CSV table of C-alpha atoms in Angstrom, one decimal:
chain,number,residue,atom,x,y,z
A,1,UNK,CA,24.4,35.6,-11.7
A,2,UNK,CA,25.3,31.9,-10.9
A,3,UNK,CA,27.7,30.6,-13.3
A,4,UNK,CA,26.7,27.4,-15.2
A,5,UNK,CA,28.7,24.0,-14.9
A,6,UNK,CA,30.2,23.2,-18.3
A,7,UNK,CA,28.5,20.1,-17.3
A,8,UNK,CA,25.3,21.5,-17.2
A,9,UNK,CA,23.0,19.5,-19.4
A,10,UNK,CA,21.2,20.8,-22.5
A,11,UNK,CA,17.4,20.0,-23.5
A,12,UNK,CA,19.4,18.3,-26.7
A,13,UNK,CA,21.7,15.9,-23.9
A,14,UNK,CA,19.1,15.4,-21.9
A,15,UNK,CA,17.6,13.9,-24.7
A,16,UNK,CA,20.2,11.8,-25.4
A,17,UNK,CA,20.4,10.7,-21.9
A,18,UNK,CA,17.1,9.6,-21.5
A,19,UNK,CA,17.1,7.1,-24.2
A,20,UNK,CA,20.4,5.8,-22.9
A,21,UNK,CA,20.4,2.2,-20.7
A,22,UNK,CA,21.2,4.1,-18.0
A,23,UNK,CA,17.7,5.2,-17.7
A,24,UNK,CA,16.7,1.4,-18.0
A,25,UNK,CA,19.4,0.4,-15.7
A,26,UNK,CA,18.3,3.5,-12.5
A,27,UNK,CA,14.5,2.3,-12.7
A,28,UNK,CA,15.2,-1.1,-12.2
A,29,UNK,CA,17.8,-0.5,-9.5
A,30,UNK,CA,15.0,1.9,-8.1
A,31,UNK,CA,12.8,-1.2,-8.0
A,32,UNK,CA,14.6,-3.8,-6.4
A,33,UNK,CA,17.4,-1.3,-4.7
A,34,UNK,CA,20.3,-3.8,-5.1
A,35,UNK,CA,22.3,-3.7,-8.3
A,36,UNK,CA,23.2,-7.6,-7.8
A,37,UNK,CA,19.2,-8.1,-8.3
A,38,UNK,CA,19.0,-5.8,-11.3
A,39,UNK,CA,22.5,-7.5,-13.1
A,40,UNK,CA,20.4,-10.8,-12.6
A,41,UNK,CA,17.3,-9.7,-14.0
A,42,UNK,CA,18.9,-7.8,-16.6
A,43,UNK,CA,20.9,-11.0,-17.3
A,44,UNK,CA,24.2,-8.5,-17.1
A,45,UNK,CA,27.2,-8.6,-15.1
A,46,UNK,CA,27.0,-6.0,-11.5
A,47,UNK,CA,30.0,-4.0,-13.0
A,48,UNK,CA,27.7,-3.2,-15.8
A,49,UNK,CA,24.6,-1.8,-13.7
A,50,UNK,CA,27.1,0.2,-11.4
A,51,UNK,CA,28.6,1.7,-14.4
A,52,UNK,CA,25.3,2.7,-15.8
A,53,UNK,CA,24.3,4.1,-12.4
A,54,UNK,CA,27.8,6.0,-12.2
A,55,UNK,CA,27.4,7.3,-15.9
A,56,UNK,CA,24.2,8.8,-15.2
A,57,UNK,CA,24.9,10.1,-11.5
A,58,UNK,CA,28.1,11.9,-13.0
A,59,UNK,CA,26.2,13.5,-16.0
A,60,UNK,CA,23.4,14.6,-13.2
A,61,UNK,CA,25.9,15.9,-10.7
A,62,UNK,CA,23.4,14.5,-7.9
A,63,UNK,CA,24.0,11.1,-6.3
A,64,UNK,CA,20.5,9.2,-7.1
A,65,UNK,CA,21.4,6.0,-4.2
A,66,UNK,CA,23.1,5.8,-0.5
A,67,UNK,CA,24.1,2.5,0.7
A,68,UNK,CA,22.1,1.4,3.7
A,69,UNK,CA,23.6,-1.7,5.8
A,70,UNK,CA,23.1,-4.5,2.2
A,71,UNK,CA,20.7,-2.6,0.5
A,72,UNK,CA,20.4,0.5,-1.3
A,73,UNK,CA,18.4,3.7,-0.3
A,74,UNK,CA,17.2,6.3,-3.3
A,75,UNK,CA,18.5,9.7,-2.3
A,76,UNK,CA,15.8,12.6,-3.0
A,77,UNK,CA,17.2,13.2,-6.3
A,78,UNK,CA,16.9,9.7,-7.3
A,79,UNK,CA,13.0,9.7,-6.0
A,80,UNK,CA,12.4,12.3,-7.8
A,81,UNK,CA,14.1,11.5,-10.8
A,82,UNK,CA,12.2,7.4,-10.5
A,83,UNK,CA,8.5,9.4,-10.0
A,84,UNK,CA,9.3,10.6,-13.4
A,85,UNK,CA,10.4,8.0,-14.7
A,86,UNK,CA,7.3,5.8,-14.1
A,87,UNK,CA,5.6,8.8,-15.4
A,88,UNK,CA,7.0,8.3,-18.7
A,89,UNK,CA,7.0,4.8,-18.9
A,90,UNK,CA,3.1,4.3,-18.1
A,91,UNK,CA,2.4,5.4,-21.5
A,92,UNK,CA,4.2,3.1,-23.4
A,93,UNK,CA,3.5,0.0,-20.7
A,94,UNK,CA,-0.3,1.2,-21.7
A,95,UNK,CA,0.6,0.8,-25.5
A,96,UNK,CA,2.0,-2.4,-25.5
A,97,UNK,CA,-0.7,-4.1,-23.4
A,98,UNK,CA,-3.2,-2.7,-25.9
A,99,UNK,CA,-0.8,-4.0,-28.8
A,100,UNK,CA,-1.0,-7.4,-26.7
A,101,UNK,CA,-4.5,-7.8,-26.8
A,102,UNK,CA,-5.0,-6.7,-30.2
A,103,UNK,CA,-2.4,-9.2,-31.0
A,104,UNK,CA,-4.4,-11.8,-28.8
A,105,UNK,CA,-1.6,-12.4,-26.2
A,106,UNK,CA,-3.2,-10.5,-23.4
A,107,UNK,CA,-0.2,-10.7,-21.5
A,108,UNK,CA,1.0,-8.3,-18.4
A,109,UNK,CA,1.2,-6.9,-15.3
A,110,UNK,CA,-1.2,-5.7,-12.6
A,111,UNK,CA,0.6,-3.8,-9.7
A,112,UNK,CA,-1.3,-3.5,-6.4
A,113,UNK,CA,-0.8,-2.2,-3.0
A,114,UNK,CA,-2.5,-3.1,-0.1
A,115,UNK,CA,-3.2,-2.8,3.8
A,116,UNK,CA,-2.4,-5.7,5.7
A,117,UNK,CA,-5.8,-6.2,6.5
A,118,UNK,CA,-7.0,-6.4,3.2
A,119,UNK,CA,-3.9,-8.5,1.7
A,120,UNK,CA,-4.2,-10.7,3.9
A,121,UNK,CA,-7.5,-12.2,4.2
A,122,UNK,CA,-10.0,-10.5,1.0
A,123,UNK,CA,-7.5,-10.0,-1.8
A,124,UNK,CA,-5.8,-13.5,-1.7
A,125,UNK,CA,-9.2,-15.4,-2.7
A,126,UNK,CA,-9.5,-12.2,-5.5
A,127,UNK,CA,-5.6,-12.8,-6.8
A,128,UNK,CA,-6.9,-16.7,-7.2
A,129,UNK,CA,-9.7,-16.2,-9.0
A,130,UNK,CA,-8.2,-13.6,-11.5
A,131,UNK,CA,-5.4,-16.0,-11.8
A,132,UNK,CA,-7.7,-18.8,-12.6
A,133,UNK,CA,-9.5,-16.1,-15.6
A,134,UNK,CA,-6.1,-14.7,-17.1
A,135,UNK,CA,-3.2,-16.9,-16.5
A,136,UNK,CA,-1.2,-15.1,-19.0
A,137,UNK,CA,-1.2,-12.0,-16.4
A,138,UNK,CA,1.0,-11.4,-14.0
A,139,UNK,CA,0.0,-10.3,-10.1
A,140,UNK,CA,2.5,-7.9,-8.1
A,141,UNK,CA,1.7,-6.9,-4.6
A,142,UNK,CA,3.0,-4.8,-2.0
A,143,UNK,CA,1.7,-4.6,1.3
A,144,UNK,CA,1.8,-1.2,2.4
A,145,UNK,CA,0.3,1.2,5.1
A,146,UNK,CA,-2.7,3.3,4.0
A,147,UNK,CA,-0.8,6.6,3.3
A,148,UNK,CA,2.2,4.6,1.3
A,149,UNK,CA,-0.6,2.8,-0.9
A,150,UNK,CA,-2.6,6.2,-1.6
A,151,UNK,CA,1.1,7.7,-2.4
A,152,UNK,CA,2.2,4.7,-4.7
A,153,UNK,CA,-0.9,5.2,-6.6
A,154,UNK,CA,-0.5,8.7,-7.2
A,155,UNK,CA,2.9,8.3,-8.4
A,156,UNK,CA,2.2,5.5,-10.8
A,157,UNK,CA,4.4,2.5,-8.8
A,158,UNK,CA,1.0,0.9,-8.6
A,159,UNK,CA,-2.6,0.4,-10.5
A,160,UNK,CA,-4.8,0.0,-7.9
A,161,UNK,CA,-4.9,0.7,-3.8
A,162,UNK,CA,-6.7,-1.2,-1.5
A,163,UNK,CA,-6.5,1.1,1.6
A,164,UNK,CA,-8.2,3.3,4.1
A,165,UNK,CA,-8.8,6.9,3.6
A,166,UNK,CA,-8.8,9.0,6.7
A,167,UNK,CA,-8.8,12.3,4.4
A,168,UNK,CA,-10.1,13.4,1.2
A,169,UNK,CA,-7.1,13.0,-1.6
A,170,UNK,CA,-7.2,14.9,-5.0
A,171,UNK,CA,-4.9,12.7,-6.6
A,172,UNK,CA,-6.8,9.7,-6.4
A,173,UNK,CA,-10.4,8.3,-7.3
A,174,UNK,CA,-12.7,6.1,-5.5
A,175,UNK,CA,-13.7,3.2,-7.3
A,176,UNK,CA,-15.6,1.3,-4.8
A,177,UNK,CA,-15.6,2.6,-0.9
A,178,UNK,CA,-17.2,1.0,2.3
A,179,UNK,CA,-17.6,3.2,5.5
A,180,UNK,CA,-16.8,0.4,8.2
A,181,UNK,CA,-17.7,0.8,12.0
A,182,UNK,CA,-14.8,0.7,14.5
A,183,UNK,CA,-15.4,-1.4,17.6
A,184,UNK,CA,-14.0,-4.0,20.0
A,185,UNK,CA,-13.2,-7.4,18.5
A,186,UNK,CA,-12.5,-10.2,21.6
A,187,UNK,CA,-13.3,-13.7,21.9
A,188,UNK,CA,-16.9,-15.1,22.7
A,189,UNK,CA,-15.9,-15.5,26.7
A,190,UNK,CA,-14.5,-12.2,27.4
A,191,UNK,CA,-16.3,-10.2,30.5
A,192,UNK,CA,-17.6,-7.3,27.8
A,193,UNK,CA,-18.6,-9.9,25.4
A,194,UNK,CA,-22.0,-9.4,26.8
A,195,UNK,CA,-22.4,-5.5,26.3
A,196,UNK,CA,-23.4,-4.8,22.7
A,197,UNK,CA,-22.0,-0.9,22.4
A,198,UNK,CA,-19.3,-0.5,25.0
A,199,UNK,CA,-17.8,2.6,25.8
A,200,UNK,CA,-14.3,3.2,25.5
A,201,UNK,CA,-14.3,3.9,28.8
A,202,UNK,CA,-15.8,0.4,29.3
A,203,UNK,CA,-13.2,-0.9,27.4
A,204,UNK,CA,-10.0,0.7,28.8
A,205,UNK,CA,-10.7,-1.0,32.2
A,206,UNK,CA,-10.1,-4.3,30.9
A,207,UNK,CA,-6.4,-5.3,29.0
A,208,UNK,CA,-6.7,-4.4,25.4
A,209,UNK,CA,-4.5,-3.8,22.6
A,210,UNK,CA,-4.5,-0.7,19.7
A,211,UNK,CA,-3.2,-0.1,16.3
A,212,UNK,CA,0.2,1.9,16.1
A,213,UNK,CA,0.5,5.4,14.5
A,214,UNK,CA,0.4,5.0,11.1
A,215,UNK,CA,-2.2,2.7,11.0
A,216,UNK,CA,-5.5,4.5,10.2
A,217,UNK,CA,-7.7,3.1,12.9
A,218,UNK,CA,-4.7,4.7,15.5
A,219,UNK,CA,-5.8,8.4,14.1
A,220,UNK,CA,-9.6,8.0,14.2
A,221,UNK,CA,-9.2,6.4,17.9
A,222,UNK,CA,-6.4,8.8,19.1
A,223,UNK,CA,-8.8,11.9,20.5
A,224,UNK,CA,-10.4,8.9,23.1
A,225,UNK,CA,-7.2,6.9,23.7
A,226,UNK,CA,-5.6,10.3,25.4
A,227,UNK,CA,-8.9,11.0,27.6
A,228,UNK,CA,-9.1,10.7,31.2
A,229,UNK,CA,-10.2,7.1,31.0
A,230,UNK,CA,-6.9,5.4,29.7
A,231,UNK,CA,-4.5,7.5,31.4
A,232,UNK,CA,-1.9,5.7,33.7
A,233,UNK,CA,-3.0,2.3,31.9
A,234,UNK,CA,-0.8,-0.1,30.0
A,235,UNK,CA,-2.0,-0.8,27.1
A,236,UNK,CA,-0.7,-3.3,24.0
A,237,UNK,CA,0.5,-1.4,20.2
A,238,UNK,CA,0.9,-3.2,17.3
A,239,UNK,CA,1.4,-2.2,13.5
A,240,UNK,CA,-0.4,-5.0,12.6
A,241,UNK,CA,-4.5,-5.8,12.0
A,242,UNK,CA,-3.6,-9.3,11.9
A,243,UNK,CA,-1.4,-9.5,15.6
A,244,UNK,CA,-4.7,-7.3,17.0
A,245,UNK,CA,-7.0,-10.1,15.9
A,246,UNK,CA,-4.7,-13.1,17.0
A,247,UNK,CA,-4.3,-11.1,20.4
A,248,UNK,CA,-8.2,-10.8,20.7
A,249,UNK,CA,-7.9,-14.4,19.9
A,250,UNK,CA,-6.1,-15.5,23.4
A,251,UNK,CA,-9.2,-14.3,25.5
A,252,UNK,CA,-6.9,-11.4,27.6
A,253,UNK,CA,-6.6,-8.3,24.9
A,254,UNK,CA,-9.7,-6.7,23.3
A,255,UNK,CA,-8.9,-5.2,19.9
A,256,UNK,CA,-10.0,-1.7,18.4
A,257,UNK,CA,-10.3,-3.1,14.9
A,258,UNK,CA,-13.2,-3.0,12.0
A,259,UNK,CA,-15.0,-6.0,11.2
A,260,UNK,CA,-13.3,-6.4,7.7
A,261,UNK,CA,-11.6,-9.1,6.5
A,262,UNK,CA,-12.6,-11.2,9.7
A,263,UNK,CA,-16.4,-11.8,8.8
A,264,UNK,CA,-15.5,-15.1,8.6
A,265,UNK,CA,-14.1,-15.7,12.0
A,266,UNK,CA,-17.3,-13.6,13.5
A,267,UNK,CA,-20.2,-15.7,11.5
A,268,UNK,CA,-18.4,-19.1,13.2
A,269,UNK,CA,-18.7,-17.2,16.8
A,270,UNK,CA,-14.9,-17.8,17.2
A,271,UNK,CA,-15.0,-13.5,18.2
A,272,UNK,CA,-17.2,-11.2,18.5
A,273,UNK,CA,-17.6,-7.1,17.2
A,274,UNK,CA,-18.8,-4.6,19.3
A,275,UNK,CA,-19.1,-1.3,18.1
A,276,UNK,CA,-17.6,1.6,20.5
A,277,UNK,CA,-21.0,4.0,21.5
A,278,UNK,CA,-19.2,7.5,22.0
A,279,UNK,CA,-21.0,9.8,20.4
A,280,UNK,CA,-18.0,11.8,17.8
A,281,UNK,CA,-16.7,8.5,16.6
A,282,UNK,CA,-16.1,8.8,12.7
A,283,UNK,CA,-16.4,5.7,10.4
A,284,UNK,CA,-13.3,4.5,9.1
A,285,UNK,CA,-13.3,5.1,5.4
A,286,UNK,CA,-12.0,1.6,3.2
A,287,UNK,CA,-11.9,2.1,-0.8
A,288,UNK,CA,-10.3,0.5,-3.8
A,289,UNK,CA,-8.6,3.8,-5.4
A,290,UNK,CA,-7.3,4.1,-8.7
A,291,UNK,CA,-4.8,7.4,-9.9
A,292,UNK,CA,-7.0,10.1,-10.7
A,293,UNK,CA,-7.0,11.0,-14.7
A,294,UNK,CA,-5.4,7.5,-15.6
A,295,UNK,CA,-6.4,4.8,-18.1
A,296,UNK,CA,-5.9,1.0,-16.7
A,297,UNK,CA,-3.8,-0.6,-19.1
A,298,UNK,CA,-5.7,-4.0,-19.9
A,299,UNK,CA,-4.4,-6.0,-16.9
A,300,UNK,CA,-5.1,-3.7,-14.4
A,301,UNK,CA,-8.5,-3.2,-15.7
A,302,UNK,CA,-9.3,-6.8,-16.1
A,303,UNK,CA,-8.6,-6.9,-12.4
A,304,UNK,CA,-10.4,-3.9,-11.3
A,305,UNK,CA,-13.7,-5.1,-12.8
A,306,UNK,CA,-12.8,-8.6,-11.2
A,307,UNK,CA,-12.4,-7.2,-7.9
A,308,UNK,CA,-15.4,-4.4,-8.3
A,309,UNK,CA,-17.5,-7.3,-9.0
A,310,UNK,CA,-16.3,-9.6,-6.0
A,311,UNK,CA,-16.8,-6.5,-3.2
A,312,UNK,CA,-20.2,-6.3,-4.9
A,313,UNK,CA,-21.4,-9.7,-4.0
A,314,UNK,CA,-20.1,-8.7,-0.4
A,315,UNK,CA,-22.5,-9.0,2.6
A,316,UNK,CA,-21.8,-6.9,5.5
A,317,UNK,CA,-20.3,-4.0,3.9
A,318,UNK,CA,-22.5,-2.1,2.5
C-alpha cells in the first residue's frame, strides 16, 4: 500500500486552492507563457505571479512550467491542469456575457482559430464586418494547423474553428462544411495551363511545390506523391497555403492547393485551378466547427451567425 504525502491534498484543500489567485495567476501564465506578460496584465509586480505559480506547484507536488530559451513551456501536468481550468471557467465566462446583455452592455470575447488559408484571406473581411456590427466585442485569433484548431476547440481555448477535417471527430460539430476539390493552381502561362484535369503524373514532370506534413492537403495527396511518378524528383515543401500560392505566382512551381480563399485571384485570370483526374482522390473536407454539446456565450454566437451567413452568400463553394 503506497503511503500518502502528508502533503497530499484533501477534496476540502483542494477547494480552498481553487478559489485562491493562484488559480487566476497559472491560467493567465498558461495563456501568455511569460510571467512578465501576466504581472503586466495583471497590473502586479513579476515576484508576485512567480510566487503564485511556486505556491500552487509546491501544494501540487508537480511542476506545471519548464523554461524554454525566453519563454515558458506548460509541462503535462500544467496542460492538464489549464484543460480544466478552461473547463471550469466557460461557465461563468457564459454567465457574465448573458448578465452583459441583459444589462445592455453586450460586451466580450469571441476566440477563434484558424488555418492560414482561411485567416488569411476569408476571415479578415468577416472580423471587419462583425467589428463594424458589435464594436463593444472583442476578436482573438490564432492561426493554427487543422489538427491544433479541431483540438483548441474541443478543449475550450477557443469558440469556433475554421479548419479542415481529414477525419470524422466526436468532439466537435459541423456548423457549416464545404467539400473543396484539390488541384493544381499555376499562373495563366504555365505549359499545363492548357490541360483542364492533369494527372499527377502530368504534373510531377514539371517543377511544383506541395504542402508539408501537417497540413491537410499533404495527407490526402501523400498516397500519389510516393508513386512511381515523383520518385527521384525534387520537389518544393512548404507549411504555408499562402507561400504555395505566391510560388504558383512566379510562373516556375505548380501548387497542390484548393481553390479557397483565392477565388479572387482566379476570377481576374491572374492563376488558374486545375483539378488533379486520378481516380481515388478524396475531397478535402473545410468546415466552421464548434465544441460539441456547448452553448456560444453571446459573442461567440453573434459571430457564428455573422460568419454562417457570409459563407452562405458564397459562390463557388457549394
Amino acid at each position: 500500500m503506497v503511503q500518502e504525502s502528508k502533503n497530499t491534498l484533501s477534496p476540502a484543500s483542494l477547494a480552498r486552492l481553487f478559489h485562491t489567485p493562484s488559480l487566476i495567476y497559472f491560467t493567465m501564465v498558461a495563456e501568455t507563457l511569460s510571467m512578465r506578460e501576466t504581472a503586466r496584465r495583471l497590473n502586479v509586480a513579476s515576484s508576485a505571479v512567480a510566487r503564485q505559480i511556486g505556491h500552487l506547484e509546491q501544494t501540487l507536488e508537480m511542476p506545471l512550467f519548464v523554461r524554454e530559451s525566453r519563454r515558458l513551456r506548460l509541462t503535462p501536468a500544467g496542460e492538464i491542469l489549464y484543460r480544466h481550468c478552461r473547463q471550469l471557467a466557460a461557465p461563468l465566462e457564459a454567465a457574465v456575457s448573458q448578465l452583459s446583455l441583459l444589462a445592455g452592455l453586450k460586451t466580450g470575447t469571441v476566440r477563434i482559430a484558424t488555418v492560414e488559408s482561411v485567416g488569411l484571406t476569408i476571415l479578415p473581411g468577416i472580423v471587419a464586418d462583425f467589428s463594424a456590427q458589435y464594436p463593444s466585442l472583442h476578436v482573438d485569433i490564432r492561426m493554427a494547423s487543422a489538427q491544433e484548431a479541431i483540438a483548441m476547440v474541443v478543449d475550450s481555448e477557443v469558440d469556433i474553428g475554421f479548419t479542415f477535417l481529414a477525419a470524422q471527430h466526436r468532439g466537435i460539430e459541423i456548423a457549416i462544411r464545404r467539400d473543396l476539390p484539390i488541384g493544381a493552381v499555376m499562373r495563366a502561362d504555365h505549359p499545363l495551363a492548357g490541360e483542364m484535369r492533369p494527372s499527377f503524373a502530368t504534373c510531377f514532370s514539371h517543377a511544383f511545390a506541395v504542402p508539408r506534413h501537417g497540413l491537410s492537403i499533404r495527407e490526402v495527396i501523400e498516397p500519389f506523391l510516393t508513386q512511381d511518378a515523383s520518385r527521384g524528383r525534387s520537389f518544393v515543401e512548404v507549411n504555408s497555403i499562402r507561400m504555395l500560392f505566391e510560388l504558383a505566382k512566379t510562373g516556375r512551381y505548380l501548387s497542390f492547393m484548393t481553390p479557397l480563399g483565392i477565388e479572387r485571384e482566379l476570377a481576374s485570370g491572374e492563376v488558374v485551378f486545375r483539378p488533379i483526374a486520378d481516380k481515388g482522390l478524396p475531397l478535402n473536407r473545410f468546415g466552421m466547427v464548434i465544441r460539441k454539446g456547448g452553448d456560444l456565450r453571446y459573442a461567440p454566437a453573434a459571430f457564428f451567425n455573422l460568419a454562417s451567413s457570409h459563407f452562405a452568400a458564397r459562390d463557388g463553394l457549394s
